[in-house]
Tab-separated table of C-alpha atoms in Angstrom:
chain	number	residue	atom	x	y	z
A	4	MET	CA	144.179	-23.551	207.865
A	5	GLU	CA	142.761	-27.037	208.380
A	6	THR	CA	144.616	-29.614	206.332
A	7	ASN	CA	142.698	-30.448	203.203
A	8	SER	CA	144.155	-33.822	202.289
A	9	LEU	CA	142.519	-33.861	198.851
A	10	PHE	CA	143.919	-30.421	197.994
A	11	PHE	CA	147.363	-31.430	199.222
A	12	THR	CA	147.231	-34.669	197.231
A	13	PHE	CA	146.592	-32.803	193.984
A	14	GLY	CA	149.076	-30.088	194.929
A	15	ARG	CA	151.932	-32.419	195.785
A	16	PRO	CA	153.492	-32.430	192.259
A	17	PHE	CA	153.820	-28.649	192.469
A	18	SER	CA	155.525	-28.579	195.865
A	19	PRO	CA	159.081	-28.837	194.437
A	20	LEU	CA	158.419	-25.802	192.227
A	21	TYR	CA	157.099	-23.721	195.119
A	22	SER	CA	159.927	-24.909	197.324
A	23	LEU	CA	162.479	-23.907	194.690
A	24	ALA	CA	160.882	-20.481	194.345
A	25	MET	CA	161.075	-19.898	198.118
A	26	ARG	CA	164.709	-21.016	198.214
A	27	LEU	CA	165.566	-18.681	195.352
A	28	ARG	CA	163.769	-15.791	197.051
A	29	GLU	CA	165.664	-16.375	200.292
A	30	SER	CA	168.946	-16.552	198.385
A	31	LEU	CA	168.292	-13.244	196.636
A	32	TYR	CA	167.706	-11.518	199.970
A	33	ARG	CA	170.722	-13.192	201.577
A	34	ARG	CA	172.999	-12.026	198.754
A	35	GLY	CA	171.569	-8.512	198.747
A	36	THR	CA	170.129	-8.789	195.238
A	37	LEU	CA	166.750	-7.958	196.761
A	38	PRO	CA	166.995	-5.057	199.234
A	39	SER	CA	166.435	-5.444	202.951
A	40	TYR	CA	166.222	-2.712	205.553
A	41	ARG	CA	167.734	-2.480	209.025
A	42	PHE	CA	166.142	-0.077	211.472
A	43	GLU	CA	167.930	1.821	214.181
A	44	VAL	CA	165.936	-0.012	216.866
A	45	PRO	CA	165.716	-3.747	217.618
A	46	VAL	CA	163.245	-5.805	215.586
A	47	VAL	CA	161.576	-8.954	216.921
A	48	SER	CA	159.741	-11.227	214.486
A	49	VAL	CA	157.115	-13.746	215.599
A	50	GLY	CA	156.251	-16.220	212.873
A	51	ASN	CA	155.946	-19.832	211.874
A	52	LEU	CA	156.944	-22.332	209.217
A	53	THR	CA	153.510	-23.903	208.907
A	54	MET	CA	150.256	-22.464	207.635
A	55	GLY	CA	147.547	-21.720	210.140
A	56	GLY	CA	147.601	-20.951	213.826
A	57	THR	CA	150.563	-21.534	216.096
A	58	GLY	CA	149.687	-18.961	218.739
A	59	LYS	CA	151.392	-15.951	217.178
A	60	THR	CA	148.879	-13.392	218.480
A	61	PRO	CA	149.119	-14.492	222.147
A	62	MET	CA	152.914	-14.549	221.819
A	63	VAL	CA	152.976	-11.004	220.420
A	64	GLN	CA	150.777	-9.925	223.343
A	65	TYR	CA	153.139	-11.634	225.763
A	66	LEU	CA	156.233	-9.989	224.296
A	67	ALA	CA	154.644	-6.540	224.134
A	68	ARG	CA	153.678	-6.725	227.811
A	69	LEU	CA	157.097	-8.074	228.758
A	70	LEU	CA	158.800	-5.185	226.990
A	71	GLN	CA	156.496	-2.592	228.527
A	72	GLU	CA	157.173	-3.985	232.002
A	73	HIS	CA	160.906	-3.489	231.442
A	74	GLY	CA	160.729	0.077	230.197
A	75	PHE	CA	160.651	-0.458	226.431
A	76	ARG	CA	158.213	1.267	224.090
A	77	PRO	CA	157.178	-1.467	221.645
A	78	ALA	CA	155.051	-1.080	218.538
A	79	ILE	CA	153.460	-3.860	216.510
A	80	VAL	CA	153.646	-4.028	212.725
A	81	SER	CA	151.371	-6.424	210.866
A	82	ARG	CA	150.350	-7.066	207.294
A	83	GLY	CA	146.722	-6.670	208.395
A	84	TYR	CA	145.436	-9.840	206.773
A	85	GLY	CA	141.673	-9.725	206.215
A	86	GLY	CA	141.410	-5.989	206.876
A	87	ALA	CA	139.712	-3.686	204.383
A	88	ALA	CA	142.140	-0.797	204.924
A	89	ARG	CA	144.394	-0.408	201.891
A	90	GLY	CA	146.612	2.491	202.866
A	91	LYS	CA	150.373	2.204	202.723
A	92	VAL	CA	150.264	2.831	206.477
A	93	ASN	CA	147.136	1.986	208.470
A	94	LEU	CA	147.197	3.189	212.059
A	95	VAL	CA	145.039	0.817	214.083
A	96	SER	CA	146.121	2.392	217.368
A	97	ASP	CA	148.535	5.190	218.196
A	98	GLY	CA	148.973	3.735	221.680
A	99	SER	CA	146.306	5.992	223.179
A	100	ASN	CA	143.397	5.846	220.747
A	101	LEU	CA	141.781	3.047	218.749
A	102	LEU	CA	141.464	4.342	215.204
A	103	LEU	CA	140.314	1.394	213.063
A	104	ASP	CA	137.692	-1.277	213.707
A	105	ALA	CA	138.142	-4.991	213.011
A	106	HIS	CA	136.641	-4.720	209.529
A	107	ALA	CA	139.214	-2.129	208.476
A	108	ALA	CA	142.210	-3.328	210.482
A	109	GLY	CA	141.728	-7.099	210.438
A	110	ASP	CA	140.646	-9.076	213.486
A	111	GLU	CA	144.101	-9.785	214.897
A	112	PRO	CA	145.525	-6.216	214.677
A	113	ARG	CA	142.333	-4.865	216.254
A	114	LEU	CA	142.535	-7.446	219.046
A	115	LEU	CA	146.164	-6.519	219.693
A	116	ALA	CA	145.262	-2.826	219.764
A	117	GLU	CA	142.428	-3.393	222.247
A	118	THR	CA	144.358	-5.609	224.612
A	119	LEU	CA	147.654	-3.680	224.614
A	120	PRO	CA	147.079	-0.120	225.812
A	121	GLY	CA	150.082	2.082	225.188
A	122	VAL	CA	151.308	-0.026	222.263
A	123	PRO	CA	150.879	1.402	218.746
A	124	VAL	CA	149.588	-1.120	216.197
A	125	LEU	CA	150.093	-0.471	212.485
A	126	THR	CA	149.424	-2.431	209.315
A	127	GLY	CA	150.593	-2.268	205.721
A	128	ILE	CA	151.618	-4.666	202.977
A	129	VAL	CA	155.051	-3.024	202.594
A	130	ARG	CA	155.863	-3.320	206.264
A	131	ARG	CA	158.889	-1.067	206.334
A	132	LEU	CA	156.493	1.870	205.819
A	133	PRO	CA	154.347	1.281	208.936
A	134	ALA	CA	157.562	0.345	210.744
A	135	ARG	CA	159.027	3.762	209.954
A	136	ARG	CA	155.813	5.428	211.141
A	137	ALA	CA	156.017	3.450	214.383
A	138	LEU	CA	159.441	4.959	215.046
A	139	GLU	CA	157.961	8.416	214.517
A	140	LEU	CA	155.427	7.543	217.231
A	141	GLY	CA	158.303	6.865	219.647
A	142	ALA	CA	158.734	3.098	219.445
A	143	ASP	CA	162.120	1.733	220.500
A	144	VAL	CA	161.352	-1.914	219.651
A	145	LEU	CA	159.409	-3.222	216.644
A	146	LEU	CA	157.389	-6.435	216.877
A	147	LEU	CA	156.689	-8.030	213.498
A	148	ASP	CA	153.505	-10.089	213.681
A	149	ASP	CA	153.722	-13.109	211.346
A	150	GLY	CA	157.112	-11.975	210.116
A	151	PHE	CA	159.237	-15.059	209.467
A	152	GLN	CA	158.686	-14.971	205.690
A	153	HIS	CA	158.898	-11.166	205.526
A	154	LEU	CA	162.560	-10.910	204.542
A	155	PRO	CA	162.710	-7.213	203.497
A	156	ILE	CA	163.106	-6.217	207.167
A	157	VAL	CA	166.228	-7.326	209.024
A	158	ARG	CA	165.385	-8.627	212.471
A	159	ASP	CA	167.463	-9.116	215.616
A	160	ILE	CA	165.271	-11.854	217.090
A	161	ASP	CA	163.510	-14.277	214.752
A	162	LEU	CA	161.146	-16.567	216.651
A	163	VAL	CA	159.499	-19.534	214.931
A	164	LEU	CA	156.507	-21.028	216.701
A	165	PHE	CA	155.303	-24.639	216.500
A	166	ASN	CA	151.908	-25.699	217.790
A	167	THR	CA	152.580	-28.771	219.915
A	168	ASP	CA	149.413	-30.542	218.793
A	169	ARG	CA	150.144	-30.051	215.082
A	170	LEU	CA	153.938	-29.669	214.831
A	171	ALA	CA	154.904	-29.540	211.125
A	172	GLY	CA	151.678	-30.977	209.709
A	173	ASN	CA	152.473	-33.449	206.935
A	174	SER	CA	155.998	-31.943	206.582
A	175	ARG	CA	155.499	-31.118	202.897
A	176	VAL	CA	155.794	-27.682	201.322
A	177	PHE	CA	152.688	-25.942	199.973
A	178	PRO	CA	150.672	-26.739	197.870
A	179	GLY	CA	151.374	-30.338	198.811
A	180	GLY	CA	151.412	-29.682	202.538
A	181	ASP	CA	151.365	-27.305	205.473
A	182	LEU	CA	154.838	-25.777	205.159
A	183	ARG	CA	155.266	-22.231	203.884
A	184	GLU	CA	158.941	-22.875	203.135
A	185	PRO	CA	161.353	-25.810	203.094
A	186	VAL	CA	162.542	-26.965	206.513
A	187	ALA	CA	166.019	-25.588	205.731
A	188	ALA	CA	164.587	-22.073	206.131
A	189	LEU	CA	164.577	-22.657	209.885
A	190	ARG	CA	168.298	-21.910	209.966
A	191	ARG	CA	167.311	-18.205	209.812
A	192	ALA	CA	165.593	-18.467	213.191
A	193	THR	CA	167.197	-17.309	216.418
A	194	GLY	CA	164.771	-19.274	218.583
A	195	PHE	CA	162.059	-21.924	218.418
A	196	VAL	CA	159.007	-21.893	220.677
A	197	MET	CA	156.757	-24.874	221.271
A	198	THR	CA	153.299	-23.377	221.939
A	199	GLY	CA	150.170	-24.811	223.503
A	200	VAL	CA	152.216	-27.021	225.809
A	201	HIS	CA	150.332	-28.663	228.683
A	202	GLU	CA	150.703	-31.743	230.838
A	203	ALA	CA	149.079	-34.122	228.356
A	204	ASN	CA	151.273	-33.164	225.388
A	205	ARG	CA	154.532	-32.177	227.068
A	206	GLU	CA	156.239	-35.445	226.121
A	207	ARG	CA	155.297	-34.825	222.479
A	208	ALA	CA	156.703	-31.298	222.761
A	209	GLU	CA	159.945	-32.609	224.240
A	210	ARG	CA	160.382	-35.161	221.437
A	211	PHE	CA	159.904	-32.531	218.738
A	212	ALA	CA	162.200	-30.150	220.583
A	213	ASP	CA	164.898	-32.832	220.605
A	214	LEU	CA	164.429	-33.233	216.846
A	215	LEU	CA	164.859	-29.487	216.336
A	216	ARG	CA	167.974	-29.465	218.524
A	217	SER	CA	169.485	-32.318	216.533
A	218	LYS	CA	168.968	-30.502	213.225
A	219	PHE	CA	169.670	-26.963	214.460
A	220	PRO	CA	171.924	-27.354	217.523
A	221	ASP	CA	172.741	-23.644	217.828
A	222	ILE	CA	169.110	-22.499	218.025
A	223	PRO	CA	167.496	-22.664	221.489
A	224	VAL	CA	164.039	-24.158	222.039
A	225	ALA	CA	161.557	-22.737	224.556
A	226	PHE	CA	158.180	-23.976	225.781
A	227	ALA	CA	155.034	-21.918	226.226
A	228	GLY	CA	151.555	-22.837	227.357
A	229	LEU	CA	148.277	-20.985	227.712
A	230	GLN	CA	146.541	-20.228	230.972
A	231	LEU	CA	142.975	-19.045	231.473
A	232	GLU	CA	142.771	-15.412	232.521
A	233	GLY	CA	138.974	-15.240	232.576
A	234	LEU	CA	135.882	-14.375	230.612
A	235	VAL	CA	135.523	-11.108	228.733
A	236	GLU	CA	132.531	-9.339	227.218
A	237	ILE	CA	131.753	-6.461	224.890
A	238	ALA	CA	130.981	-3.245	226.770
A	239	PRO	CA	128.384	-0.733	225.479
A	240	SER	CA	131.344	1.274	224.139
A	241	GLY	CA	132.235	-1.645	221.859
A	242	MET	CA	135.426	-2.421	223.780
A	243	ILE	CA	136.306	-5.867	225.093
A	244	VAL	CA	136.467	-5.768	228.886
A	245	PRO	CA	136.716	-8.354	231.671
A	246	ALA	CA	133.293	-9.761	232.492
A	247	GLU	CA	131.950	-8.139	235.666
A	248	ALA	CA	130.004	-11.258	236.545
A	249	ALA	CA	130.126	-14.742	235.093
A	250	PRO	CA	127.005	-16.512	236.341
A	251	PHE	CA	126.861	-18.781	233.302
A	252	GLU	CA	129.991	-20.867	233.719
A	253	LYS	CA	128.147	-24.006	234.870
A	254	THR	CA	125.165	-23.584	232.544
A	255	PRO	CA	125.124	-24.905	228.957
A	256	CYS	CA	126.954	-22.705	226.469
A	257	PHE	CA	127.365	-22.786	222.713
A	258	GLY	CA	130.945	-22.400	221.545
A	259	PHE	CA	132.045	-21.064	218.185
A	260	CYS	CA	135.132	-19.628	216.543
A	261	GLY	CA	136.641	-18.609	213.237
A	262	ILE	CA	140.304	-19.472	213.737
A	263	ALA	CA	142.832	-21.631	211.915
A	264	HIS	CA	142.334	-24.699	214.108
A	265	PRO	CA	138.879	-24.519	215.717
A	266	GLU	CA	139.127	-27.994	217.220
A	267	LEU	CA	141.866	-26.736	219.538
A	268	PHE	CA	139.486	-24.086	220.901
A	269	ARG	CA	136.753	-26.687	221.413
A	270	GLN	CA	139.184	-28.897	223.328
A	271	THR	CA	140.234	-25.892	225.424
A	272	LEU	CA	136.628	-25.218	226.420
A	273	ILE	CA	136.193	-28.839	227.448
A	274	ALA	CA	139.468	-28.853	229.355
A	275	GLN	CA	138.453	-25.683	231.223
A	276	GLY	CA	135.263	-27.354	232.393
A	277	PHE	CA	132.646	-25.410	230.453
A	278	SER	CA	129.334	-27.184	229.848
A	279	LEU	CA	129.425	-27.284	226.057
A	280	ALA	CA	125.952	-27.860	224.577
A	281	GLY	CA	127.147	-27.405	221.001
A	282	PHE	CA	129.971	-26.036	218.892
A	283	LEU	CA	130.286	-24.406	215.471
A	284	ALA	CA	133.643	-24.325	213.668
A	285	LEU	CA	133.958	-21.504	211.136
A	286	ALA	CA	136.616	-20.520	208.628
A	287	ASP	CA	139.682	-18.611	209.809
A	288	HIS	CA	139.051	-14.841	209.829
A	289	GLN	CA	135.315	-15.522	209.347
A	290	ARG	CA	133.241	-12.400	208.808
A	291	TYR	CA	129.865	-12.561	210.494
A	292	SER	CA	127.147	-11.827	207.966
A	293	GLU	CA	123.481	-11.768	208.972
A	294	ALA	CA	123.044	-15.204	207.406
A	295	GLN	CA	126.037	-16.547	209.332
A	296	LEU	CA	124.716	-15.148	212.605
A	297	ASP	CA	121.255	-16.609	211.963
A	298	ARG	CA	122.841	-20.013	211.376
A	299	LEU	CA	124.919	-19.724	214.547
A	300	LEU	CA	121.996	-18.606	216.708
A	301	GLY	CA	119.727	-21.264	215.263
A	302	GLN	CA	122.155	-24.001	216.233
A	303	ALA	CA	122.659	-22.448	219.663
A	304	ARG	CA	118.915	-22.400	220.376
A	305	LYS	CA	118.513	-25.964	219.128
A	306	SER	CA	121.306	-27.119	221.460
A	307	GLY	CA	119.597	-25.649	224.493
A	308	ALA	CA	122.525	-23.334	225.234
A	309	GLN	CA	121.910	-20.337	227.492
A	310	TRP	CA	124.905	-18.279	226.408
A	311	LEU	CA	127.539	-17.975	223.689
A	312	LEU	CA	131.294	-18.395	224.099
A	313	ALA	CA	133.932	-17.506	221.490
A	314	THR	CA	137.554	-16.437	221.177
A	315	GLU	CA	138.537	-12.807	221.704
A	316	LYS	CA	139.413	-12.661	218.008
A	317	ASP	CA	135.787	-13.414	217.183
A	318	LEU	CA	134.511	-10.913	219.716
A	319	VAL	CA	136.226	-7.962	218.033
A	320	LYS	CA	134.250	-8.724	214.858
A	321	LEU	CA	130.961	-8.778	216.754
A	322	ALA	CA	131.473	-5.565	218.713
A	323	ASP	CA	128.631	-3.710	216.967
A	324	ARG	CA	126.151	-6.596	217.256
A	325	ALA	CA	126.606	-8.018	220.737
A	326	GLY	CA	123.808	-5.930	222.237
A	327	GLN	CA	121.367	-7.205	219.619
A	328	LEU	CA	121.969	-10.903	220.197
A	329	PRO	CA	119.257	-12.906	221.994
A	330	LEU	CA	121.852	-14.778	224.072
A	331	PRO	CA	124.634	-13.312	226.239
A	332	LEU	CA	128.005	-13.360	224.446
A	333	TYR	CA	131.328	-13.894	226.194
A	334	GLY	CA	134.898	-14.522	225.111
A	335	LEU	CA	137.649	-16.652	226.584
A	336	ARG	CA	140.794	-14.714	227.461
A	337	MET	CA	143.979	-16.772	227.523
A	338	ARG	CA	147.523	-15.645	228.272
A	339	VAL	CA	150.879	-17.155	227.394
A	340	ALA	CA	152.823	-18.731	230.222
A	341	ALA	CA	156.433	-19.070	229.098
A	342	ASP	CA	159.663	-20.281	230.669
A	343	ALA	CA	161.464	-17.653	232.770
A	344	ASP	CA	164.643	-18.351	230.791
A	345	PHE	CA	162.830	-17.430	227.594
A	346	SER	CA	161.907	-13.979	228.916
A	347	ARG	CA	165.418	-13.343	230.237
A	348	THR	CA	166.957	-14.322	226.906
A	349	ILE	CA	164.677	-11.973	224.962
A	350	LEU	CA	165.453	-9.039	227.242
A	351	LYS	CA	169.200	-9.726	227.170
A	352	GLN	CA	169.272	-9.881	223.376
A	353	LEU	CA	167.308	-6.661	223.052
A	354	SER	CA	169.409	-4.776	225.575
A	355	SER	CA	172.525	-5.428	223.504
A	356	ARG	CA	171.038	-3.408	220.612
A	357	SER	CA	168.724	-0.980	222.379
A	358	ILE	CA	168.864	2.757	221.976
A	359	PRO	CA	168.798	4.812	225.197
A	360	ARG	CA	165.282	5.070	226.600
């Protein structure tokens, strides 16, 4: 969510009330007044304290692949924000078959399902229900996507991500600022991860990491960046696949995205050396209506662009229209590059609670 300073200004008087409500809620779960559930397998939560994007989806992808490489059978459980499916348990993928499209599942669960073969992806508002179904499918580790505020499920690893370029926003609690909870909620975390770290902002990341260490000395801080894996495209089957040929990289492209912080994607395209003729920033989880596509294509033609470039999250929502577009459409695939110590710590913590595989 892009900071709306006017909204936050008017919302500031209500921040103490919201903050109090979140503190009370946390207290009720901590005391057992509100029930929480512990599963017989390890649970890893990936979340954040701020509203908007901190790189949760790439981190979930990274962890799922890490676990698969070391013999675990992970499953991903998400709320399914933006998806039309309203079942108590919505099976996006059973690990072998894709069962829901982006409209039904939500763009992020569908993207996770497409890019993580062998990993079941499930959604549901009451997340213990899809979590239980994931165990029935054979999962021995549960990954909670955007789970830091989801207190009904007890987790073994509770990661809180901070985008290095945005940190804690204006450091005020909603509706007066970017924070979903008071800063004190961070004591629940078992690890902090600074995301989007690169050479130009590493000093900023280090300073914020030092601040976190001073306030929460027992919680380790890790650093993670993004590296370009390559361009992807939509195959005739509707699946996202690596681009067979990329003859357009040095020709003018038109970038667009519907993510929480579109400016970060625009800066990424520039940093990667793409010839950006124009750029359109859309709302997070933007659905592409005919009118929206006409607007996008009109601006692309006017800019002189010869092809379109978006995030993978946008591509999954355009799977049924890519073949009808007048310009070639590609997506940018990025992967998390994390510290080796971070991976070793995750695996060590999980092994201490794992069931035999």
